[in-house]
Short mmCIF file of C-alpha atoms in Angstrom, two decimals:
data_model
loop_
_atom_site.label_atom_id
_atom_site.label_comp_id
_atom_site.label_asym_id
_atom_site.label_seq_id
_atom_site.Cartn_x
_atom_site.Cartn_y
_atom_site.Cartn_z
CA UNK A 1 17.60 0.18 -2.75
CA UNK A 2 13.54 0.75 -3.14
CA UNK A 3 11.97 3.93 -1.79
CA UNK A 4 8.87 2.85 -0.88
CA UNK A 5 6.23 3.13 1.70
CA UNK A 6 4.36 0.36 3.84
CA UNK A 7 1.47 1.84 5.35
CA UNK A 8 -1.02 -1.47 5.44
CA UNK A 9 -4.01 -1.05 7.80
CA UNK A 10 -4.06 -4.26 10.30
CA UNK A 11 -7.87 -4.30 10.50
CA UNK A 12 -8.30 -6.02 13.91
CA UNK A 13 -11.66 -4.14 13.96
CA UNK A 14 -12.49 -3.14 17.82
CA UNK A 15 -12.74 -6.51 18.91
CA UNK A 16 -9.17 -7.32 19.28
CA UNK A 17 -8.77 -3.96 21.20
CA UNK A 18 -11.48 -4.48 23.17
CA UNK A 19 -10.77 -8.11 24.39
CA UNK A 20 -6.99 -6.75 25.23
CA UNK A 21 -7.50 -3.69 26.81
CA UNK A 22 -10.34 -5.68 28.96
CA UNK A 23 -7.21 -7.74 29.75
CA UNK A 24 -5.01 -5.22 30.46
CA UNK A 25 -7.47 -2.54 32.37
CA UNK A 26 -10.33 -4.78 33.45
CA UNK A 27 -8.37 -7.56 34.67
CA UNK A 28 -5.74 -4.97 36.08
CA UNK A 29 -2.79 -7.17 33.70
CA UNK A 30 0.18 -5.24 32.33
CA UNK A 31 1.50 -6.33 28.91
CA UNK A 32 3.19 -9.35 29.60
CA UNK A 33 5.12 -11.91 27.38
CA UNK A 34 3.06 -15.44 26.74
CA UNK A 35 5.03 -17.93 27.12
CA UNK A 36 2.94 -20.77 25.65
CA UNK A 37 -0.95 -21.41 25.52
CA UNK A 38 -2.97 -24.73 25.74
CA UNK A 39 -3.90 -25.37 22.53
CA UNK A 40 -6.67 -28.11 23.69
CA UNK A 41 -8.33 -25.45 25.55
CA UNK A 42 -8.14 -22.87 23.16
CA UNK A 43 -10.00 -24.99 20.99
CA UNK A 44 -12.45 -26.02 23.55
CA UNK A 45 -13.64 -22.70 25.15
CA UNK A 46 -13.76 -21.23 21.38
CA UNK A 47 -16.27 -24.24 20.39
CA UNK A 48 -17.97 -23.41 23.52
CA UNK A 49 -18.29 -19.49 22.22
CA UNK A 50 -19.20 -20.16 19.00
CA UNK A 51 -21.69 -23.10 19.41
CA UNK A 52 -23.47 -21.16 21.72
CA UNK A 53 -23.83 -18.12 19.55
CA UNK A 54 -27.92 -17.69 17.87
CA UNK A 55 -26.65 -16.98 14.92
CA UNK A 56 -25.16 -19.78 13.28
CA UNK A 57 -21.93 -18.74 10.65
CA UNK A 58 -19.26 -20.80 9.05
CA UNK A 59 -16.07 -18.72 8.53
CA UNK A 60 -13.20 -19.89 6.20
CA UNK A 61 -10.79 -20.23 9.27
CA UNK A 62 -13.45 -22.65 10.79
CA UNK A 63 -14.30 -24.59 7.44
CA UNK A 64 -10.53 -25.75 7.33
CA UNK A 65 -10.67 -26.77 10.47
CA UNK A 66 -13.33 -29.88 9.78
CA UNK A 67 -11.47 -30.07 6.27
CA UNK A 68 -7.79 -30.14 7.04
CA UNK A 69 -5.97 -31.62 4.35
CA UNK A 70 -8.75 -33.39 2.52
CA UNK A 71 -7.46 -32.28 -0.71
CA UNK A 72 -8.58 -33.13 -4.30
CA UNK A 73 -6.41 -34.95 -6.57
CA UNK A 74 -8.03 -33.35 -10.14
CA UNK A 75 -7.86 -30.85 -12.69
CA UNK A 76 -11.04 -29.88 -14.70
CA UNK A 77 -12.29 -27.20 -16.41
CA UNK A 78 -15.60 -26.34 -17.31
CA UNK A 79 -17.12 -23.19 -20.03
CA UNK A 80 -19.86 -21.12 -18.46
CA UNK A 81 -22.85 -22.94 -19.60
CA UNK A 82 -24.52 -19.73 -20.89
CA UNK A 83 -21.66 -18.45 -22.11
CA UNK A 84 -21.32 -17.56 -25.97
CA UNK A 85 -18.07 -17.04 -28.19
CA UNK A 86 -16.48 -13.81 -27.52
CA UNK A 87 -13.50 -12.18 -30.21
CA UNK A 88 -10.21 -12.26 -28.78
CA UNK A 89 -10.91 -15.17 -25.90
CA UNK A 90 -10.08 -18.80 -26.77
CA UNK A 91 -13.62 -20.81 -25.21
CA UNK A 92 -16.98 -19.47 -24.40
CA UNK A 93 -17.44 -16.25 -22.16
CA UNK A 94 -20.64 -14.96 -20.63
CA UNK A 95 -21.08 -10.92 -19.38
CA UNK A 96 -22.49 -10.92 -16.68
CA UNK A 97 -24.82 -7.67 -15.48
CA UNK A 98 -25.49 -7.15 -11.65
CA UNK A 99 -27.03 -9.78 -10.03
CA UNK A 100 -27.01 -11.84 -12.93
CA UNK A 101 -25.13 -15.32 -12.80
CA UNK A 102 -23.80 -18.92 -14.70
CA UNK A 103 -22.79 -22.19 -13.31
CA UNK A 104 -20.16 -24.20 -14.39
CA UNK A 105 -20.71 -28.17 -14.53
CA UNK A 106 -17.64 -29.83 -13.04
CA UNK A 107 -16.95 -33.46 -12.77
CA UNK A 108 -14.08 -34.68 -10.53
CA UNK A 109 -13.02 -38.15 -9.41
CA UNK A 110 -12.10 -37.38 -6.29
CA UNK A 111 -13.72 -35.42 -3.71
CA UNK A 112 -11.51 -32.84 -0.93
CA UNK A 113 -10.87 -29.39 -1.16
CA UNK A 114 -10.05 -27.95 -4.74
CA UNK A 115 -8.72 -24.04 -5.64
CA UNK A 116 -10.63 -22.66 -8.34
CA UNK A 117 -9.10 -20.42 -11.33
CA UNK A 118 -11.49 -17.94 -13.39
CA UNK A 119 -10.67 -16.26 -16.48
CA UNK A 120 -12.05 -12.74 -16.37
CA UNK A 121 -12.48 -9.66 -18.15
CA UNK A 122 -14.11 -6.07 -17.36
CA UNK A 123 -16.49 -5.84 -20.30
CA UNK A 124 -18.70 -2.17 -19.51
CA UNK A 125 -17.64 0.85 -18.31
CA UNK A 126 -17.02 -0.18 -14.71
CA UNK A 127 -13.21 0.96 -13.26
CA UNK A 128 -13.91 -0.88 -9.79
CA UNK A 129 -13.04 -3.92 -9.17
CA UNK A 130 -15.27 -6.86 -9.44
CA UNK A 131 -16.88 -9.12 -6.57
CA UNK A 132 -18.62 -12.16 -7.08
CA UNK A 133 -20.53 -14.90 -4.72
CA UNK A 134 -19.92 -18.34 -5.39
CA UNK A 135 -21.78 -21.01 -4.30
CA UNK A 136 -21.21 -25.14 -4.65
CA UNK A 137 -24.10 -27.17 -5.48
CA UNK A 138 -26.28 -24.37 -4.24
CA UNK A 139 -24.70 -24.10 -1.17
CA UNK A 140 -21.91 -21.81 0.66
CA UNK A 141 -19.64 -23.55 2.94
CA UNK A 142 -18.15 -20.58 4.25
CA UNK A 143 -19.53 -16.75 5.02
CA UNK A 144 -16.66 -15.47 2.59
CA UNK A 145 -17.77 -17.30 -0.17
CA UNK A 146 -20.35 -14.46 0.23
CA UNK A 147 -17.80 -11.66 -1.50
CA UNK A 148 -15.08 -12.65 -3.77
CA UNK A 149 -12.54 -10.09 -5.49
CA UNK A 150 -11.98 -10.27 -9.07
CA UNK A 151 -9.26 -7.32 -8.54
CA UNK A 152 -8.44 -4.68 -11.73
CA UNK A 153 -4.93 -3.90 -12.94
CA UNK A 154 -3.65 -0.52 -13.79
CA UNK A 155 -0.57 0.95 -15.09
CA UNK A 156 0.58 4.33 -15.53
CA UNK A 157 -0.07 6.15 -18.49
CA UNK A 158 3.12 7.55 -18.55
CA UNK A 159 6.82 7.91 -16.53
CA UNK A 160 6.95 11.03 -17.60
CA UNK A 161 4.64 12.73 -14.87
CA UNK A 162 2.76 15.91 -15.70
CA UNK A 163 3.58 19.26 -13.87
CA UNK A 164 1.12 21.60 -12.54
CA UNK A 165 2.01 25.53 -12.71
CA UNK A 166 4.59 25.75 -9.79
CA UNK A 167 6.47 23.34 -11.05
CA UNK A 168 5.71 20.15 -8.92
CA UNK A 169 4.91 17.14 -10.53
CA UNK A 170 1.23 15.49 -10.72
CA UNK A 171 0.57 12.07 -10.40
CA UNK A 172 -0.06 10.44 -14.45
CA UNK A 173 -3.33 8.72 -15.33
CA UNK A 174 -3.97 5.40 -14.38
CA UNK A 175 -5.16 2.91 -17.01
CA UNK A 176 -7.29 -0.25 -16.71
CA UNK A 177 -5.96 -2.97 -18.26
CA UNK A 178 -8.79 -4.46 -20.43
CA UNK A 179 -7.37 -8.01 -21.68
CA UNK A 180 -8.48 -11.76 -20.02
CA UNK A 181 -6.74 -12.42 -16.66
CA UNK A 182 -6.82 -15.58 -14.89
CA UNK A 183 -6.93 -15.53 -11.18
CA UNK A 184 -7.11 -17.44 -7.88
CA UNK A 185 -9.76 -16.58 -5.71
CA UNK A 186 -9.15 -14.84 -2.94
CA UNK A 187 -12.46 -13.41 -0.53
CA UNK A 188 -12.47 -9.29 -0.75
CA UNK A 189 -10.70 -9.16 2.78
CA UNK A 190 -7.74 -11.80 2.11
CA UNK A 191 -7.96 -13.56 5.03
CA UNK A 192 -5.26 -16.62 3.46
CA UNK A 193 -2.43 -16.20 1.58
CA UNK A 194 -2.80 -19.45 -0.09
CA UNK A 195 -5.91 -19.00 -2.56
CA UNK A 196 -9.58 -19.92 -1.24
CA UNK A 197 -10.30 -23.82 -0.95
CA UNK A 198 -13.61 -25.33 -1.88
CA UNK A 199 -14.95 -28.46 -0.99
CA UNK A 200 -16.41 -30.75 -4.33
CA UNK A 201 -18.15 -34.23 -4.10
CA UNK A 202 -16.77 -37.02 -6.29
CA UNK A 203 -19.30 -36.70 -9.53
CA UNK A 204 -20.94 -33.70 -10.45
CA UNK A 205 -21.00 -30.53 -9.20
CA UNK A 206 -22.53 -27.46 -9.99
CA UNK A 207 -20.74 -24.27 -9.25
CA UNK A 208 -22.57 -20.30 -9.34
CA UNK A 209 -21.03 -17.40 -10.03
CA UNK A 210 -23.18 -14.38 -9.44
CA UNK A 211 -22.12 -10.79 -10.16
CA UNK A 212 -22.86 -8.83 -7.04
CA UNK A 213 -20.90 -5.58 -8.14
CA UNK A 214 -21.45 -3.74 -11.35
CA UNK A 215 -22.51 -4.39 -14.89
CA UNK A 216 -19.89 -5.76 -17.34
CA UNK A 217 -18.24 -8.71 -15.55
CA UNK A 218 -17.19 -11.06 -18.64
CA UNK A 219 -16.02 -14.85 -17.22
CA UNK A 220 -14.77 -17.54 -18.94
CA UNK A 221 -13.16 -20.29 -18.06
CA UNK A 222 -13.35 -21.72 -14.87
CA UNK A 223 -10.97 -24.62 -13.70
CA UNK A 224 -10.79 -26.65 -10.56
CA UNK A 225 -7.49 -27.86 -9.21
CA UNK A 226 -5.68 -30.08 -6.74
CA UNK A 227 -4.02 -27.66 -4.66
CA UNK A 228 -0.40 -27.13 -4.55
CA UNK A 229 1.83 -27.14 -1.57
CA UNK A 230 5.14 -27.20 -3.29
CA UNK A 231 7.30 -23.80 -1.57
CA UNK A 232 9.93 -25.13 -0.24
CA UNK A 233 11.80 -23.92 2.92
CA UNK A 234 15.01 -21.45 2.44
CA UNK A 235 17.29 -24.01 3.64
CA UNK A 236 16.05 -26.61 0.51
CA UNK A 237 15.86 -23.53 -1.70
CA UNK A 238 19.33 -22.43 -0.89
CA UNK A 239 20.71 -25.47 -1.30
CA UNK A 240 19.16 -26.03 -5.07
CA UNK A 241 20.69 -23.84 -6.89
CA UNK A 242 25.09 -23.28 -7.23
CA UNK A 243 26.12 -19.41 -7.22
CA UNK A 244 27.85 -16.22 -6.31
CA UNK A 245 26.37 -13.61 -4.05
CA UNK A 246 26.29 -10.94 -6.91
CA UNK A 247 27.74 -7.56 -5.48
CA UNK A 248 27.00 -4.39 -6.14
CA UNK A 249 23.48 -1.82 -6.05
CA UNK A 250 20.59 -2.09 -8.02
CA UNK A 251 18.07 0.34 -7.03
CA UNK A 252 14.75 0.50 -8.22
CA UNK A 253 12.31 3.68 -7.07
CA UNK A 254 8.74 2.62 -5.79
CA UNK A 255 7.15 4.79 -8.63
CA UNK A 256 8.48 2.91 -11.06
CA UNK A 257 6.05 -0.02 -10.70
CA UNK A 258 4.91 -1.45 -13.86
CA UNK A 259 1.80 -2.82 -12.78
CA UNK A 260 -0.63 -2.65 -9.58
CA UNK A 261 -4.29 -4.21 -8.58
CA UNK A 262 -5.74 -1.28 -6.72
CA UNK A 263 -6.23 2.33 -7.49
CA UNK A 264 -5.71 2.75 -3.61
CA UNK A 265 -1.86 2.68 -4.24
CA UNK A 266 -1.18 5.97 -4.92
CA UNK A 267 1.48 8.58 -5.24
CA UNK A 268 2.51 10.71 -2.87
CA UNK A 269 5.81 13.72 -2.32
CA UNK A 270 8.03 13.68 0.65
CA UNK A 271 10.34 16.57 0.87
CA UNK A 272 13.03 14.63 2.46
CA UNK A 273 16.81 14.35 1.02
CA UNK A 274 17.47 10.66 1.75
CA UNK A 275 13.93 9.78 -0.67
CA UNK A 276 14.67 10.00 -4.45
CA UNK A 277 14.04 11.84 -6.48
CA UNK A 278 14.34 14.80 -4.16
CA UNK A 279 14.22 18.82 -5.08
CA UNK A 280 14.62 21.59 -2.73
CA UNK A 281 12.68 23.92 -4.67
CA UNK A 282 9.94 21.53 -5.95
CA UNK A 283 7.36 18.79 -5.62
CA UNK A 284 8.57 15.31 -6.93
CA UNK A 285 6.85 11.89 -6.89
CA UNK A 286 8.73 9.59 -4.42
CA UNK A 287 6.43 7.24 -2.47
CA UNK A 288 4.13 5.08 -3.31
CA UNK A 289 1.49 4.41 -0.59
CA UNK A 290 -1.44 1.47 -0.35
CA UNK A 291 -3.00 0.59 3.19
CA UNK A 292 -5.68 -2.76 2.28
CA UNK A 293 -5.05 -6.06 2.37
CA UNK A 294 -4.59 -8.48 -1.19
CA UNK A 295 -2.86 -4.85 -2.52
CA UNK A 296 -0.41 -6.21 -5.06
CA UNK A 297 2.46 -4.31 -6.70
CA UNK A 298 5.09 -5.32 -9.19
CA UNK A 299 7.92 -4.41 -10.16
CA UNK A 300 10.80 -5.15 -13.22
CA UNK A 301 13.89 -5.80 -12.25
CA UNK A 302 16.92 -5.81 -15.23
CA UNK A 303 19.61 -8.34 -13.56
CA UNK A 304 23.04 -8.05 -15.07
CA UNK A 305 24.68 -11.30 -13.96
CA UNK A 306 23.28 -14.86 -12.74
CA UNK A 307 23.79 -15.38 -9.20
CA UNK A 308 22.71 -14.51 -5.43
CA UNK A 309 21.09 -11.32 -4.38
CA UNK A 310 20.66 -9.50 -1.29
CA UNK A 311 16.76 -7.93 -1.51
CA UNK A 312 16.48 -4.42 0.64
CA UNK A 313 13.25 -2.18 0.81
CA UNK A 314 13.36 1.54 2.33
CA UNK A 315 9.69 1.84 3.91
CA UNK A 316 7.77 3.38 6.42
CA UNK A 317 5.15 1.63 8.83
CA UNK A 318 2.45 3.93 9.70
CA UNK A 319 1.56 1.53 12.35
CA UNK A 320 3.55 2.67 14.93
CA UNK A 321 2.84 -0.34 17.49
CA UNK A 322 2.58 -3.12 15.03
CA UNK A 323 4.14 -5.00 12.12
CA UNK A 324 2.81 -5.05 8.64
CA UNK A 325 3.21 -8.36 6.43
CA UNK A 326 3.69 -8.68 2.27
CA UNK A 327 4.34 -11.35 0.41
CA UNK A 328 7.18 -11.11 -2.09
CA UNK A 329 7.20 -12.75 -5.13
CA UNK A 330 9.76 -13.08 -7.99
CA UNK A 331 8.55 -13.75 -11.42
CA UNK A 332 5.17 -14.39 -9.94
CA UNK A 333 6.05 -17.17 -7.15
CA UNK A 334 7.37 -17.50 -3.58
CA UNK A 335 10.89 -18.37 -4.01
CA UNK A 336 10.30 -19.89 -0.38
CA UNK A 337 8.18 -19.73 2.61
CA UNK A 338 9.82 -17.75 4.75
CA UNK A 339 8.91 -14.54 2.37
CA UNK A 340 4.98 -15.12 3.02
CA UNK A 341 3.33 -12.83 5.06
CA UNK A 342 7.34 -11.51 5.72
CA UNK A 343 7.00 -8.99 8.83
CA UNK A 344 8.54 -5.48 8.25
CA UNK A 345 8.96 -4.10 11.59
CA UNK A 346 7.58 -1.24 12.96
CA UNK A 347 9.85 2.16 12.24
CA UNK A 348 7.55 5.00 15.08
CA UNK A 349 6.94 6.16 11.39
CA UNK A 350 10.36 6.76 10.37
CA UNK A 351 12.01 5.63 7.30
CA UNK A 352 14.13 2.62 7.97
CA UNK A 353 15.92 -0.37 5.48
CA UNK A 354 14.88 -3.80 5.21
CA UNK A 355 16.80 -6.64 4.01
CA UNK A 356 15.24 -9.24 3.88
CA UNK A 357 16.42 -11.75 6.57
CA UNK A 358 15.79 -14.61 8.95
CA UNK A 359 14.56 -14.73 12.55
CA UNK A 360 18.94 -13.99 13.32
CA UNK A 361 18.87 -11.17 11.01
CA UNK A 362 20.84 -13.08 8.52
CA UNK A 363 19.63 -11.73 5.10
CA UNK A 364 18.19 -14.32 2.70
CA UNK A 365 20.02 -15.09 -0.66
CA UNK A 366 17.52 -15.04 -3.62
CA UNK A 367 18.74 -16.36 -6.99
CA UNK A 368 18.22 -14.51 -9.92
CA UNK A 369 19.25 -14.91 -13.75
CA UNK A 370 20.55 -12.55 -16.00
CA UNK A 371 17.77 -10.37 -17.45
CA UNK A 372 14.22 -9.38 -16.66
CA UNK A 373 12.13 -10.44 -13.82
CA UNK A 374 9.43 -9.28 -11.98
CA UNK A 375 8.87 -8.37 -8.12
CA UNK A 376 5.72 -8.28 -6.42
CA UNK A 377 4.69 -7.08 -3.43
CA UNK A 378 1.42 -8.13 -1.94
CA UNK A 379 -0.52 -6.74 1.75
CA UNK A 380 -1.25 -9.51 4.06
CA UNK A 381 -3.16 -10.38 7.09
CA UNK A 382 -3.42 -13.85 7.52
CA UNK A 383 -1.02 -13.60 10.51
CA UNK A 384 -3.46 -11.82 12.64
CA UNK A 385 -6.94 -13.42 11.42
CA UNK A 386 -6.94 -16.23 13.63
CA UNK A 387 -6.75 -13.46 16.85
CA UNK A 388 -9.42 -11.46 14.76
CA UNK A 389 -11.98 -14.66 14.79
CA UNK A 390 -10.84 -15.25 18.29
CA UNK A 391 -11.82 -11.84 19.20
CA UNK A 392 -14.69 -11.40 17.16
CA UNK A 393 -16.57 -14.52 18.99
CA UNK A 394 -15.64 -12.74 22.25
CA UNK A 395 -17.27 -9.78 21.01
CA UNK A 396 -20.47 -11.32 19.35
CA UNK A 397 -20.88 -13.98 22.75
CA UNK A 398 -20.69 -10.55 25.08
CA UNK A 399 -23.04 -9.02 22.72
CA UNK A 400 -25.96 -12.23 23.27
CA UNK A 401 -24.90 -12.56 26.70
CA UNK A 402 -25.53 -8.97 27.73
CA UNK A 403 -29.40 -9.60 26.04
CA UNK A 404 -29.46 -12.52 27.45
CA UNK A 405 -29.15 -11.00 30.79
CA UNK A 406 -31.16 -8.16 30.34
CA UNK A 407 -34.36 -10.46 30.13
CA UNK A 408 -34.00 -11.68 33.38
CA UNK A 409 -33.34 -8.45 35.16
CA UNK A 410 -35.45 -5.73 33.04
CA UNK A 411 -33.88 -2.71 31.08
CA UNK A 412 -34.08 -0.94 34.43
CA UNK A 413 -31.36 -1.26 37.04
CA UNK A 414 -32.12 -1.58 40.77
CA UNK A 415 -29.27 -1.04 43.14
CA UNK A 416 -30.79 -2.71 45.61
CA UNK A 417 -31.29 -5.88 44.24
CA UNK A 418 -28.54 -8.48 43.78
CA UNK A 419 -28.92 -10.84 41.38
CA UNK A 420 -27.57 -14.17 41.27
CA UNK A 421 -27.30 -14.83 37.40
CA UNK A 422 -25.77 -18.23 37.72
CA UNK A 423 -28.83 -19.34 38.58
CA UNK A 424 -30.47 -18.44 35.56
CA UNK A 425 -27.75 -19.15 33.49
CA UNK A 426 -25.33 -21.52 34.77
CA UNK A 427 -23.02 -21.72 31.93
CA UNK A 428 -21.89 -18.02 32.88
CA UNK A 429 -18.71 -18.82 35.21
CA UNK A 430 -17.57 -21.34 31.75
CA UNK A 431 -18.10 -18.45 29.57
CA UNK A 432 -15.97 -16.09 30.92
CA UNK A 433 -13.12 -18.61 31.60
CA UNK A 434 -13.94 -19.14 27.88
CA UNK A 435 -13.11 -15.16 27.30
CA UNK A 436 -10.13 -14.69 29.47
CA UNK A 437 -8.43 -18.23 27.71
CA UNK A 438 -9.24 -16.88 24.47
CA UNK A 439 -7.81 -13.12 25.37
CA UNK A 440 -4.58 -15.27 26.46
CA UNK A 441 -4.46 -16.70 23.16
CA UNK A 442 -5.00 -13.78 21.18
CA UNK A 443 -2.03 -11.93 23.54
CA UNK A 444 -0.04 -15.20 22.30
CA UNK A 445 -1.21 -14.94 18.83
CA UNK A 446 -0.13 -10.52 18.52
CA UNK A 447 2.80 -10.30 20.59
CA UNK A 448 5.80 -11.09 18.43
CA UNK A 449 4.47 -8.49 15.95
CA UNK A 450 4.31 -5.25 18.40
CA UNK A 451 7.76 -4.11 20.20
CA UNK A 452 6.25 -3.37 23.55
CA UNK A 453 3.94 -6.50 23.83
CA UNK A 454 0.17 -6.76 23.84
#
């Protein structure tokens, strides 16, 4: 069974606790279970937030919204069109410096929503990862098209770790891996799962990539592709496949990754007899700890017999009120949906087993052939972004409001004078409605993911 640690941050910023504990204090509410929210009305008093906002902003969540499933039905590729043959990549390849960009001339038959794939390379000196803005025909649909991750991938220099002069061991060098990767495009705070969409007219369009981290970003190919939908459910992926549940104990110890995307993951000692390895005189490696969303982590796994396995993680929340979500992946795909975003519970930062299971606790049944395949891990947040946009409107409408009232009443406060503000600003009895529906739905969205309710 895997020693490892889960310790990802849920970034809900201070918005989400502000709008609940306005709920909870404010409002004098205790945490309560929601039942069901009006999804109509959701909708409505967000529009009515966000439309009313000065500062006008398109976020991905919202761009899918006016885009649902308007999807492209081509595959094209297109060479950077300043790019120049590089040894050791198959096309042209241009290095971009910071600040410095190419476009890419694509022609599609069919206009919707398209995922791009970009072959990249670290070229300089640089050992951080790459971000990159990307704009279609000159334009950005969405703010996170703004900063776009172009991750690094290490591996250990060696298993055999180093000791320092008491004995304990030291975490080994990391090393970048300098050959082309291809990658989806994901925005530098993973808000989806699924890779970034982008909208492309039918005809030509031109798409920029500009370098907005440091010198030495080499790109190459970059293709545009109909997206894919094709997970199935565990209940058609169960029934594809004819085989024995395998038994028996493979165990694999979370140091012995074989590759990772982020430095962040690092290495840490836990003197505690049910971690391995474990020494009661010294210091040994046995945890493996990353805390940001889109960190990825894989793992080999050496199968001795086809057939169906139980998969079981020993981990650690840090978050002691709220679940944290990875996607697993075997051999580089979702075997099924069910293990996207997959919630490990909290554990009041204890060390606790997870199989991996269904809503009854009924562990899944993953098929694997004889021999070598991979396991990756990946931090999530999708499952809490729609409560963070919900809660960040909230925030940023307060925020104008507050201004807003401030004009009409002076930065000095009289307490003899009552204002009434609706007369001024009629639209302020809709606006908070607009809050407290919105704090209901973000109590909806959260609650199944912390044990004593939001």
């Amino acid at each position: 069974m895997k020693k490892r640690k889960i310790a990802i941050s849920i970034v809900l910023l201070c918005m989400v606790a502000v709008a609940v504990l306005a709920s909870v204090f404010i409002f004098g509410q205790k945490p309560e279970y929601v039942s069901d929210v009006d999804e109509h009305k959701v909708e409505a008093a967000y529009n009515l937030l966000k439309d009313s906002l000065r500062t006008e902003t398109m976020s991905y969540h919202d761009f899918l919204a006016e885009h649902a499933e308007n999807y492209g039905q081509d595959t094209v590729s297109a060479e950077p069109k300043n790019g120049t043959s590089v040894d050791g990549y198959d096309g042209l390849a241009a290095v971009l410096d910071y600040n410095a960009g190419s476009d890419y001339i694509v022609n599609v038959k069919t206009s919707g929503l398209y995922q791009f794939v970009l072959d990249y390379k670290p070229m300089g000196n640089s050992l951080a990862d790459f971000n990159i803005e990307v704009k279609v025909n000159d334009s950005r649909d969405y703010e996170e098209m703004k900063n776009i991750m172009l991750p690094l991938y290490w591996t250990d220099e060696t298993k055999e770790y180093p000791k320092d002069r008491y004995g304990d061991e030291m975490a080994p060098n990391q090393l970048v891996k300098s050959d082309w990767t291809s990658a989806y495009l994901y925005n530098n705070t993973y808000v989806s799962v699924k890779p970034l969409l982008f909208y492309l007219q039918s005809g030509e369009n031109v798409i920029s990539v500009t370098n907005i981290s440091g010198d030495g970003l080499g790109i190459g190919t970059l293709t545009a592709l109909e997206p894919t939908f094709t997970t199935p459910a565990y209940s058609d992926y169960r029934s594809r496949q004819d085989g024995e549940l395998i038994d028996g104990l493979l165990k694999i110890n979370s140091t012995d990754y074989t590759l990772k995307n982020t430095t962040q993951a690092i290495y840490s000692t836990e003197n505690n007899p049910a971690l391995t390895p474990h020494d009661s005189e010294y210091k040994k490696l046995n945890t493996l700890t990353w805390t940001e969303a889109g960190s990825e982590i894989t793992y080999e796994l050496n199968v001795p017999k086809n057939g169906y396995y139980h998969i079981a993680f020993h981990y650690k929340n840090g978050k002691e009120e709220f679940d944290v979500f990875n996607t697993i992946k075997i051999d580089g795909e979702v075997p099924f949906t069910e293990l996207q975003s997959y919630a490990f519970p909290s554990t009041q930062n204890n060390w606790a087993n997870e199989t991996l299971c269904d809503a009854d606790r009924k562990p899944y049944e993953i098929y694997l052939a004889k021999g070598s395949h991979s396991l990756t891990l990946r931090s999530e947040q999708e499952p809490i972004v729609q409560a963070w946009q919900y809660a960040k409107v909230i925030c940023e409408h307060v925020s104008q409001l507050e201004l807003e009232i401030t004009k009409i009443t002076g930065s000095g406060k009289d307490k003899n004078r009552t204002w009434q503000m609706t007369r001024y600003l009629p639209l302020i009895p809709d606006y908070l409605e607009a809050y407290a529906t919105l704090i209901h739905a973000i109590k909806y969205e959260l609650q199944d993911d912390t044990p004593n309710g939001v």
